[in-house]
Tab-separated table of C-alpha atoms and ligand atoms in Angstrom:
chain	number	residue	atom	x	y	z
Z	1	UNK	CA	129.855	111.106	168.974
Z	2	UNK	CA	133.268	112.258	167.771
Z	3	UNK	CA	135.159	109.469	169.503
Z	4	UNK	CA	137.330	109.042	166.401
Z	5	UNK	CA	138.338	112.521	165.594
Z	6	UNK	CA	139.281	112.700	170.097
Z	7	UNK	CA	141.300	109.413	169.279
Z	8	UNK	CA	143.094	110.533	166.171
Z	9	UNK	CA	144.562	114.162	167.819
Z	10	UNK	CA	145.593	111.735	170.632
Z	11	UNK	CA	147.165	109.897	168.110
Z	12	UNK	CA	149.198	113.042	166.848
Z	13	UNK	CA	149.922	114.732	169.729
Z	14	UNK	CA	150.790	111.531	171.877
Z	15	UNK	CA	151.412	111.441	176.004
Z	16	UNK	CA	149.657	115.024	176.921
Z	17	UNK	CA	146.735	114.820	179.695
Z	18	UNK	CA	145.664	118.381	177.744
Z	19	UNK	CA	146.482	118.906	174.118
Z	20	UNK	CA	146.941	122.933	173.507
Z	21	UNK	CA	145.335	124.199	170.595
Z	22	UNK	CA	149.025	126.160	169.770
Z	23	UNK	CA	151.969	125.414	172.294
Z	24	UNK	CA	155.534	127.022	171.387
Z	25	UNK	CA	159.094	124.634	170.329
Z	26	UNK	CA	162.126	125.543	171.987
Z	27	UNK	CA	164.721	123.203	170.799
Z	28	UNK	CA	167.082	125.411	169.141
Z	29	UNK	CA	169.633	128.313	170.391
Z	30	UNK	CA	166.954	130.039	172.798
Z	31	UNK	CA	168.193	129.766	175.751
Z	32	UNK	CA	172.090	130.557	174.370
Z	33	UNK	CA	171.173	133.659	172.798
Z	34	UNK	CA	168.787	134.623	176.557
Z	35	UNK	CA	171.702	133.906	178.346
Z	36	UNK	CA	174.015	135.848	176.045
Z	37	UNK	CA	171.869	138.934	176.104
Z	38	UNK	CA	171.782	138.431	179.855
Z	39	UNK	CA	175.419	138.181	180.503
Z	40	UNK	CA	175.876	141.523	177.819
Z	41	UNK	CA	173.870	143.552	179.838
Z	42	UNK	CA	171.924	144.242	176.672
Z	43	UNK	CA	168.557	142.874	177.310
Z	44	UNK	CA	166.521	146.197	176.229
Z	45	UNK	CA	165.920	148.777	173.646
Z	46	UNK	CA	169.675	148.748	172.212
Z	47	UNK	CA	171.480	145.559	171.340
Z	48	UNK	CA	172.536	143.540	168.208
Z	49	UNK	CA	169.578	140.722	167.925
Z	50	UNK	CA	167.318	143.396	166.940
Z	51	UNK	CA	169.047	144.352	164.024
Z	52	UNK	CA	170.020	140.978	163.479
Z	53	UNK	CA	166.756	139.397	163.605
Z	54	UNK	CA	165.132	142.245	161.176
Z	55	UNK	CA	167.821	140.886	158.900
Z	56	UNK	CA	166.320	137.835	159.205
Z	57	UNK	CA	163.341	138.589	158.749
Z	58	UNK	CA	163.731	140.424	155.727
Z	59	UNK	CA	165.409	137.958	153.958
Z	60	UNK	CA	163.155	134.987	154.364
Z	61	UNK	CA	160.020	137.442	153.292
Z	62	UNK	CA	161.664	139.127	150.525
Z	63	UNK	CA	161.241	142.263	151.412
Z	64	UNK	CA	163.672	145.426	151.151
Z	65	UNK	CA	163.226	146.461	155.019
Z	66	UNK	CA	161.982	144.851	158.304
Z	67	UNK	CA	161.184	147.240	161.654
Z	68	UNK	CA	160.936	145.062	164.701
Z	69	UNK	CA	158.345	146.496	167.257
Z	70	UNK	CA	156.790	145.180	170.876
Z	71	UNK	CA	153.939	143.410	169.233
Z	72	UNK	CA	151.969	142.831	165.607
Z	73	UNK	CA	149.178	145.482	167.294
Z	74	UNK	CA	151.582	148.030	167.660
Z	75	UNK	CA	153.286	147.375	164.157
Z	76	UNK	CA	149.465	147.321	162.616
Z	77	UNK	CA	149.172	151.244	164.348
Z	78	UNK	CA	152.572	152.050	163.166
Z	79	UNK	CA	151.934	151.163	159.612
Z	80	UNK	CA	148.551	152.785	160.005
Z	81	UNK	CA	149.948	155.794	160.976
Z	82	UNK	CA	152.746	155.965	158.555
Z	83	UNK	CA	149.975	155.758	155.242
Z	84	UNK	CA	149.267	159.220	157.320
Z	85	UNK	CA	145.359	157.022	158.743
Z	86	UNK	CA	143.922	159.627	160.768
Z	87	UNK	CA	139.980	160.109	162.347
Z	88	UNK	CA	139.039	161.450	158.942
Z	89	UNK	CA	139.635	158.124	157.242
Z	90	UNK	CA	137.752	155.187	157.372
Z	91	UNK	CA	139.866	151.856	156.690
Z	92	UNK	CA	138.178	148.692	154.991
Z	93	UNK	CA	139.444	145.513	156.961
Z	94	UNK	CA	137.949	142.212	157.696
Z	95	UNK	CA	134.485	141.140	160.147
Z	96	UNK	CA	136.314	137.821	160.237
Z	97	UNK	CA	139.762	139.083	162.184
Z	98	UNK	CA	141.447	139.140	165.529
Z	99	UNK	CA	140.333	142.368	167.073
Z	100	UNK	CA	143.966	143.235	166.892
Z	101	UNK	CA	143.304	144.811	163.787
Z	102	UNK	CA	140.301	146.694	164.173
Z	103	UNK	CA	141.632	148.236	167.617
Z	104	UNK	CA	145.007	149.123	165.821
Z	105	UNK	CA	142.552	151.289	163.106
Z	106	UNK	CA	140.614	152.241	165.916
Z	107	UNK	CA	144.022	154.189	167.921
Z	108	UNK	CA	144.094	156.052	164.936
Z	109	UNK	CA	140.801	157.904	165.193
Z	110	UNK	CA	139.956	156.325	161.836
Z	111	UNK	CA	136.602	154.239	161.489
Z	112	UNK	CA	137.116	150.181	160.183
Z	113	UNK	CA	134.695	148.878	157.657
Z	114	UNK	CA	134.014	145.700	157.597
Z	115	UNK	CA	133.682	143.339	154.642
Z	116	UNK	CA	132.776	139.743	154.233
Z	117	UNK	CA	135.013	136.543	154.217
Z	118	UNK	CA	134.761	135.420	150.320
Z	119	UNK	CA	132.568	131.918	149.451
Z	120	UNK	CA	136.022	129.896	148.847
Z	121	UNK	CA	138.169	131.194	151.200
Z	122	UNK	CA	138.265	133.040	154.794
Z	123	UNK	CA	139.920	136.218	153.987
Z	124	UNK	CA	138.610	139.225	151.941
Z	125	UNK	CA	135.933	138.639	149.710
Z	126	UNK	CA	136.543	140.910	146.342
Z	127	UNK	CA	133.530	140.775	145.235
Z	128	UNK	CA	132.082	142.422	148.807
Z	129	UNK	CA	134.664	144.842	148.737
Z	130	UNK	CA	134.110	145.940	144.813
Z	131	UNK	CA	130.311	146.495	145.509
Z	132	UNK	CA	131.121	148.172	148.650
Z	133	UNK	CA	133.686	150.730	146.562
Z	134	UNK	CA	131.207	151.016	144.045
Z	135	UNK	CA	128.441	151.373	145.736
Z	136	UNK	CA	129.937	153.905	147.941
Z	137	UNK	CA	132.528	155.461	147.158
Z	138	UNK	CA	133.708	158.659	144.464
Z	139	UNK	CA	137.137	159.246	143.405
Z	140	UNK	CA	138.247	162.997	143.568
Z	141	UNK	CA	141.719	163.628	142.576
Z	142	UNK	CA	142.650	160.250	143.207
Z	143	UNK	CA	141.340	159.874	146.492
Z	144	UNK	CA	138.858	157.374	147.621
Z	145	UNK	CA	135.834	159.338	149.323
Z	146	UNK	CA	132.990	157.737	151.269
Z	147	UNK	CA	129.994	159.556	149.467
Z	148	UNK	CA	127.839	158.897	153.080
Z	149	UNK	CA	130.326	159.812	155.664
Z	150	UNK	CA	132.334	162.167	153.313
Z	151	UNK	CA	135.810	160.451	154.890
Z	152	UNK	CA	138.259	159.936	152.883
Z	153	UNK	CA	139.152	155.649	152.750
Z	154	UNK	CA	143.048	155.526	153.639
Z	155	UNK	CA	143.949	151.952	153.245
Z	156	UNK	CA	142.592	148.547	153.268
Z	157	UNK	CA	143.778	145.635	156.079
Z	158	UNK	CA	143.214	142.001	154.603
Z	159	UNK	CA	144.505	139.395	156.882
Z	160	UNK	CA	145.478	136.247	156.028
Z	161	UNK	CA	143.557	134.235	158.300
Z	162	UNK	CA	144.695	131.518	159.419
Z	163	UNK	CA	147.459	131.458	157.301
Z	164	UNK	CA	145.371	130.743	154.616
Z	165	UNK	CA	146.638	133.479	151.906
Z	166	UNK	CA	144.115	136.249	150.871
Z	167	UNK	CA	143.054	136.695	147.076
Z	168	UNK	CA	145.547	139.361	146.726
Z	169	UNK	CA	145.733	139.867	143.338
Z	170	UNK	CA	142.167	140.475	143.038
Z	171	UNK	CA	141.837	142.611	145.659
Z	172	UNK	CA	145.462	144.642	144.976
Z	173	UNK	CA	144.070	145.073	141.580
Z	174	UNK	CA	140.389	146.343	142.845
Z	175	UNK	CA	142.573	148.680	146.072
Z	176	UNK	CA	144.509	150.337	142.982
Z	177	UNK	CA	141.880	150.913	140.711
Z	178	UNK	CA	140.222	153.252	143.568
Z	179	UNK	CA	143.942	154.639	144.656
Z	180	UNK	CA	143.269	152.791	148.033
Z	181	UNK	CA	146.650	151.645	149.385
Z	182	UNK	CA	147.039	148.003	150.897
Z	183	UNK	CA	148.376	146.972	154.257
Z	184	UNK	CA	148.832	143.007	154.891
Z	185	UNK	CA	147.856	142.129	158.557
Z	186	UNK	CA	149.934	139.216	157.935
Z	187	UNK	CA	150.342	137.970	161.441
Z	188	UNK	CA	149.325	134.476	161.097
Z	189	UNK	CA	150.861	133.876	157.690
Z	190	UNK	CA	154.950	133.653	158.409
Z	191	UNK	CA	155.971	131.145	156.052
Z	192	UNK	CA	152.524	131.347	153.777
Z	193	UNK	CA	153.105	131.953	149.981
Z	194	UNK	CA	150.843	133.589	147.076
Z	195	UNK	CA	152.778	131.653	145.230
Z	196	UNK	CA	156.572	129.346	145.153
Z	197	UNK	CA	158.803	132.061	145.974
Z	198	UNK	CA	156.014	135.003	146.814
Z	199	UNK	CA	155.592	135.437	150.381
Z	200	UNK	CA	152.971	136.555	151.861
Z	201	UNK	CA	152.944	140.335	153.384
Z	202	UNK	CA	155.095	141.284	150.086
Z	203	UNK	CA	151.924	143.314	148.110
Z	204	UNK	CA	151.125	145.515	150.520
Z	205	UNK	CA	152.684	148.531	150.948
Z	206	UNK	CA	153.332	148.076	154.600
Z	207	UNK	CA	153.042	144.222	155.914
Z	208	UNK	CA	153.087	143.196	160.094
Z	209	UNK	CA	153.723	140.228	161.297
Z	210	UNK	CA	153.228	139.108	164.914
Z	211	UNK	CA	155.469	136.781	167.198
Z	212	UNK	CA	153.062	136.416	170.118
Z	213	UNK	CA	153.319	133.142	171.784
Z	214	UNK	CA	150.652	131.096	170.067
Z	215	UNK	CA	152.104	132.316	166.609
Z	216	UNK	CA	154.532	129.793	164.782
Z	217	UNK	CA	157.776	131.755	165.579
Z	218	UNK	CA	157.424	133.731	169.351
Z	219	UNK	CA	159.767	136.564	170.536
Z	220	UNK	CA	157.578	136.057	173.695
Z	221	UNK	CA	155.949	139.347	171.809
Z	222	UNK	CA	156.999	140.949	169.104
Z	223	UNK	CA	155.843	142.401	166.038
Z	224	UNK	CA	157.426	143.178	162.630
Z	225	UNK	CA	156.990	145.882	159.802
Z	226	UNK	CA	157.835	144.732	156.570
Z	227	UNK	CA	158.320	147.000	153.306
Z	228	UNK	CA	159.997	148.090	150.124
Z	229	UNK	CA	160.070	151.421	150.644
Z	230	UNK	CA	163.059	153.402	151.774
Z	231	UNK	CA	161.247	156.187	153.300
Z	232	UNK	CA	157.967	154.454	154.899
Z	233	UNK	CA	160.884	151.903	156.291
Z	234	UNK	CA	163.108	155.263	157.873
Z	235	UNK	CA	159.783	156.678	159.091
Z	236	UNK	CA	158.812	153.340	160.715
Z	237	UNK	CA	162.095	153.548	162.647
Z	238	UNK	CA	162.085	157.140	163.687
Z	239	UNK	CA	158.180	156.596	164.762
Z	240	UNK	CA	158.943	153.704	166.389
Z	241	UNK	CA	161.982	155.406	168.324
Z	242	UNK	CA	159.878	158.193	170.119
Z	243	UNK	CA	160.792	159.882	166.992
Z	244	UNK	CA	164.716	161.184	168.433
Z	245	UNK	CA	167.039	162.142	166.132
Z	246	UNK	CA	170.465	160.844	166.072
Z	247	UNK	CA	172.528	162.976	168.166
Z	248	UNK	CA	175.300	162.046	170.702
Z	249	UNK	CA	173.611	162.928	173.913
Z	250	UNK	CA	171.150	165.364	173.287
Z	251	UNK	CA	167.419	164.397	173.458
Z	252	UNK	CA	165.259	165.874	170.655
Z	253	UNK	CA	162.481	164.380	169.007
Z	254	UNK	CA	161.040	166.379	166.544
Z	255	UNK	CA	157.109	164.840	166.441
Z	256	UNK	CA	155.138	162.747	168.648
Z	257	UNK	CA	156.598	159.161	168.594
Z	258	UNK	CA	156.074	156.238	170.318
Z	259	UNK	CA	158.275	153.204	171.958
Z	260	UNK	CA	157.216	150.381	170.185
Z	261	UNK	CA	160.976	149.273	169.616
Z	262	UNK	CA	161.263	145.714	169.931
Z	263	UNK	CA	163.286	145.173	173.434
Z	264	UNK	CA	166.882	143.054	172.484
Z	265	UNK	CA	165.793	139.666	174.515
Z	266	UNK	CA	163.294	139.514	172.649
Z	267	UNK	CA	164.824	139.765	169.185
Z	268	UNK	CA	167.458	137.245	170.570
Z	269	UNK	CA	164.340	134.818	171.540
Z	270	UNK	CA	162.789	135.418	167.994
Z	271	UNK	CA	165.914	134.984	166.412
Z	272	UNK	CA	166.886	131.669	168.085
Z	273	UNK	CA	162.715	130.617	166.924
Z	274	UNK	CA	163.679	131.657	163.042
Z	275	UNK	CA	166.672	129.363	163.040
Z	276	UNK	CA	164.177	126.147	162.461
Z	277	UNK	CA	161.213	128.553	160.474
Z	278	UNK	CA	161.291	125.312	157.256
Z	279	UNK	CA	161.452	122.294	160.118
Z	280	UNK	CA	158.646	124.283	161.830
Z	281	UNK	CA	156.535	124.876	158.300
Z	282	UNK	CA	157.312	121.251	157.141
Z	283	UNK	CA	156.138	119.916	160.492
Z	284	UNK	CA	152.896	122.228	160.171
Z	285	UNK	CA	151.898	121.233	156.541
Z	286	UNK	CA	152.666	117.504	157.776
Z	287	UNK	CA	150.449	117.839	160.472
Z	288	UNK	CA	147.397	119.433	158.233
Z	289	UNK	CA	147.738	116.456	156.072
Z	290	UNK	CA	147.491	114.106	158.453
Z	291	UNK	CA	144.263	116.489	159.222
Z	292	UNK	CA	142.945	116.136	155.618
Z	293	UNK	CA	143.213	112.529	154.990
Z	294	UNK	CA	141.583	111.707	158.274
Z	295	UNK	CA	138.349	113.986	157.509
Z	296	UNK	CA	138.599	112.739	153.583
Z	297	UNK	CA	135.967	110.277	154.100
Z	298	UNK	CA	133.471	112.571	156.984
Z	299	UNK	CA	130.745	114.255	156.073
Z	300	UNK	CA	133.199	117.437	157.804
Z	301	UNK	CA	135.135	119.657	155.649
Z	302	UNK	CA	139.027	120.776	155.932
Z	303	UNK	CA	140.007	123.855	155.290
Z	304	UNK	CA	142.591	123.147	152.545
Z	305	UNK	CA	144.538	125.607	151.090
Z	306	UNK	CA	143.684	127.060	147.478
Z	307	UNK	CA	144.939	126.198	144.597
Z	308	UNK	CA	148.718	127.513	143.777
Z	309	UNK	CA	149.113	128.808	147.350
Z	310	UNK	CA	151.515	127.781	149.850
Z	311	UNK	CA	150.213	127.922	153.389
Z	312	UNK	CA	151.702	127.540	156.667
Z	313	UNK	CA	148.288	125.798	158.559
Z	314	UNK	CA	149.066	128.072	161.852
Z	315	UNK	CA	146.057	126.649	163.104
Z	316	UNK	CA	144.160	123.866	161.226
Z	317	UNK	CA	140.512	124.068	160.765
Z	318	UNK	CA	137.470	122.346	160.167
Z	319	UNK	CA	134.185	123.213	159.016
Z	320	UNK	CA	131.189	121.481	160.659
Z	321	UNK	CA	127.431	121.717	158.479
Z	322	UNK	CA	125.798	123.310	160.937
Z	323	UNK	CA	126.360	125.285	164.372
Z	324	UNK	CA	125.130	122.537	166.926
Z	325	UNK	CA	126.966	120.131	165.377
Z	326	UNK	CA	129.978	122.675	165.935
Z	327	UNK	CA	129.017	123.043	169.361
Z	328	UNK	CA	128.743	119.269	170.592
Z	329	UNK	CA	132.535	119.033	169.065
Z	330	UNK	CA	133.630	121.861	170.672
Z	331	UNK	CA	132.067	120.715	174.020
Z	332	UNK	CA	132.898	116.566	173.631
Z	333	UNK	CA	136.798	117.611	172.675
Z	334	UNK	CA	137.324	120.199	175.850
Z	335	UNK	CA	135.714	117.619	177.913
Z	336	UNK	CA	138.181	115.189	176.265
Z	337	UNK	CA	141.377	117.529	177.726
Z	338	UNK	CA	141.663	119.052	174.165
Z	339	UNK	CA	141.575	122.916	173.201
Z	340	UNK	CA	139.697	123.244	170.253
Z	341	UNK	CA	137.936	126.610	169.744
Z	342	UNK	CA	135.420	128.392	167.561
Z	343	UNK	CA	136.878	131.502	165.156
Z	344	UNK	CA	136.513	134.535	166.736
Z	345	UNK	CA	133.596	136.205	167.695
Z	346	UNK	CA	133.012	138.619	164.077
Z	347	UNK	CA	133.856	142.005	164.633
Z	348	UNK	CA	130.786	143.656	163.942
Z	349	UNK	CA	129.180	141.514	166.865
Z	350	UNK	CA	131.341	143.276	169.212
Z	351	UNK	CA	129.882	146.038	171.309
Z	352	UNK	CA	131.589	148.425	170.046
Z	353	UNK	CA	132.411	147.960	166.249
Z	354	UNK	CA	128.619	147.117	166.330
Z	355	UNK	CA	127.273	149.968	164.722
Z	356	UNK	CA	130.247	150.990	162.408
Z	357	UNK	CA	129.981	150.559	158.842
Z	358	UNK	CA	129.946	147.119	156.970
Z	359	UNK	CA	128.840	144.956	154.330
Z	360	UNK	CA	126.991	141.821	153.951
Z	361	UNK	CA	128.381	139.375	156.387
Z	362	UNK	CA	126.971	136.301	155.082
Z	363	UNK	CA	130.541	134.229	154.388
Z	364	UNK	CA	132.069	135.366	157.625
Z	365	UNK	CA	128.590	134.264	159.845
Z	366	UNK	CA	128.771	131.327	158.317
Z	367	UNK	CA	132.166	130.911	159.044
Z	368	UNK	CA	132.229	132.095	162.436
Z	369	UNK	CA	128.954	129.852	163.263
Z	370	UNK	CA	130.477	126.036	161.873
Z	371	UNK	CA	134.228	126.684	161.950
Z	372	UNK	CA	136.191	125.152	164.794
Z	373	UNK	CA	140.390	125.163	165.231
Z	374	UNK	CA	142.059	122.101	165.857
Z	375	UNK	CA	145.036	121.921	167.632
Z	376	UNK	CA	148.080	122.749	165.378
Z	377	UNK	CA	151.328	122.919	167.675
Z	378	UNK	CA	155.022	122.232	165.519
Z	379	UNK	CA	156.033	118.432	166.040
Z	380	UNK	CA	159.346	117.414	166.245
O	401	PLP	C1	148.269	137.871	166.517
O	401	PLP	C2	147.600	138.818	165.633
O	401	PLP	C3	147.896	140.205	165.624
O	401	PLP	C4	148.907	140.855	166.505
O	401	PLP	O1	148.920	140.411	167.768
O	401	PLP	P1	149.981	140.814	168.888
O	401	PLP	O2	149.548	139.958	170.017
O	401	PLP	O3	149.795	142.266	169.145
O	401	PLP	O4	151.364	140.507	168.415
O	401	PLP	C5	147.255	141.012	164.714
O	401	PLP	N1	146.370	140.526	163.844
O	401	PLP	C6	146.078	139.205	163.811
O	401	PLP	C7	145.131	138.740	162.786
O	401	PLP	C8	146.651	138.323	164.704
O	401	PLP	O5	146.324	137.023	164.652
């Protein structure tokens, strides 16, 4: 039935007997740096690639200050933790996510709510979160509070799924009007732009990025903390230093920290990845519109991106018109030796972020029941 579509990925991703859905590039200085962090000695938590690649980091996104950690999930807690998210908060976020980012709420103690995926676009829906807000929530003193639960709403998670930039300045403008500070989960969007010259995870007050394998840059893992602020950005180090102060040789920490440091081979592995971050981006946006052309003419939708935004098409998708039609692709294709894959499974669908607060879901079902991911790895 979808003979042409199994031909045309062929066609793109030429001489494999399997065809990953999101396969890492090494062509650059990997392997130099690896060794050179090998033959330093330097291979863990001190070491210059860390700094280095934070530099890096910084610079492409725009951003004042970068804090390299193990992985995005631990930068997500970290960031959490830092806008002071404790179990009296509860945290609005999205059903349509990676469970990376309700777990990362979830180590806090604090509760995720879970809003819809908006009519023209996966991310946050505004509109669901205003009539959540106003539906439910009172400002006293400038503090969001959940008239029901009587817990006090610490920040708000919107994650660019995807890649596909969130309506930010709808829902920045909606977060400040209730005093509700913004976090970007902005894991999948490294080299995604609100605009030419905005990146992505630079209107939040914290951002995280992720370098997991299947992302478009890896550090193996890795995670990143991006922000303007001087003093969330020294917190972020301390926190993510077991929280030791400076000292020669002595050992104090003066609060409960944690080591989510990002380990030196792995900056140096990141690092080496960032080198080629435009090839890799022009290679991805090539790829989607070879994507978008093809499906043109079927009676199957691809997921474009919007108007004025720049995305990076981590992993392409199409949108089938109904869920068995989803499912014969998703079964012909894996048959075929290629890994295509539904979204995830929604958050509130899991057993246990089941019964937590949310709104209507009706976007993100949808979504989740006719979306599948083509496969989307860099080509050189
Ligand atoms: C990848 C990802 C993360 C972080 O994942 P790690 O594997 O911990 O680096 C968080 N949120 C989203 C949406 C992701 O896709």
């Amino acid at each position: 039935m979808f003979k042409d579509i199994i031909e045309f990925i062929k066609f793109l991703y030429p001489n494999q007997s399997t065809i990953p859905l999101h396969a890492p590039v090494f062509n650059g200085n990997e392997k130099k740096y690896l060794n050179d962090c090998i033959d330093s000695t330097f291979v863990s938590s001190v070491g210059s690639y860390v700094p280095k690649f934070e530099k890096m980091m910084s610079d492409y996104i725009g951003t004042k200050y970068a804090v390299a950690t193990v992985n995005g999930t631990s930068a997500l807690h970290l960031a959490l933790k830092l806008l002071h998210v404790n179990s009296d908060s509860e945290v609005l976020t999205q059903a349509l996510s990676f469970v990376a980012t309700a777990n990362a709420i979830s180590y806090t103690g604090a509760t995720p709510v879970f809003v819809d995926s908006s009519p023209s676009n996966l991310g946050m829906c505004p509109d669901a979160l205003l009539k959540f807000l106003d539906e439910n929530v009172i400002l006293k003193e400038k503090i969001a509070i959940n008239k029901v639960s009587r817990k006090k709403i610490s920040a708000c998670v919107p994650m660019h799924v995807f890649g596909h930039p969130v309506q930010m300045e709808k829902i920045a403008e909606i977060c400040h009007k209730f005093h509700i500070p913004i976090i970007e989960d902005a894991a999948e969007s490294l080299g995604s732009f609100f605009s030419k010259g905005r990146h992505t995870g630079t209107m939040g007050k914290l951002s995280i990025f992720s370098f997991n394998g299947n992302k478009i840059v890896t550090s193996g893992g890795g995670g990143m903390i991006v922000t303007d602020d001087e003093e969330l950005f020294i917190r972020a180090k301390h926190l993510s230093t077991t929280a030791k102060v400076q000292h020669e040789w002595d050992f104090f920490h003066d609060e409960i920290g944690y080591n989510y440091r990002m380990p030196n081979i792995n900056a140096a592995l990141g690092m080496a990845q960032m080198e080629s971050i435009d090839e890799k981006i022009r290679s991805k946006r090539a790829t989607a519109l070879e994507y978008k052309n093809f499906f043109q003419d079927k009676n199957i939708k691809f997921m474009d991106e919007s108007e004025g935004r720049i995305s990076n098409y981590w992993l392409n998708a199409i949108e089938f018109q109904s869920k068995e039609a989803r499912d014969s692709f998703l079964i012909e294709t894996n048959k075929a030796g290629i890994r295509t894959r539904p979204i995830w499974i929604l958050m509130t669908d899991l057993p246990m972020y089941s019964s937590l607060p949310k709104t209507n879901i009706t976007y993100a079902t949808k979504y989740f029941n006719q979306i599948v991911n083509l496969p989307s790895s860099v080509r050189f």
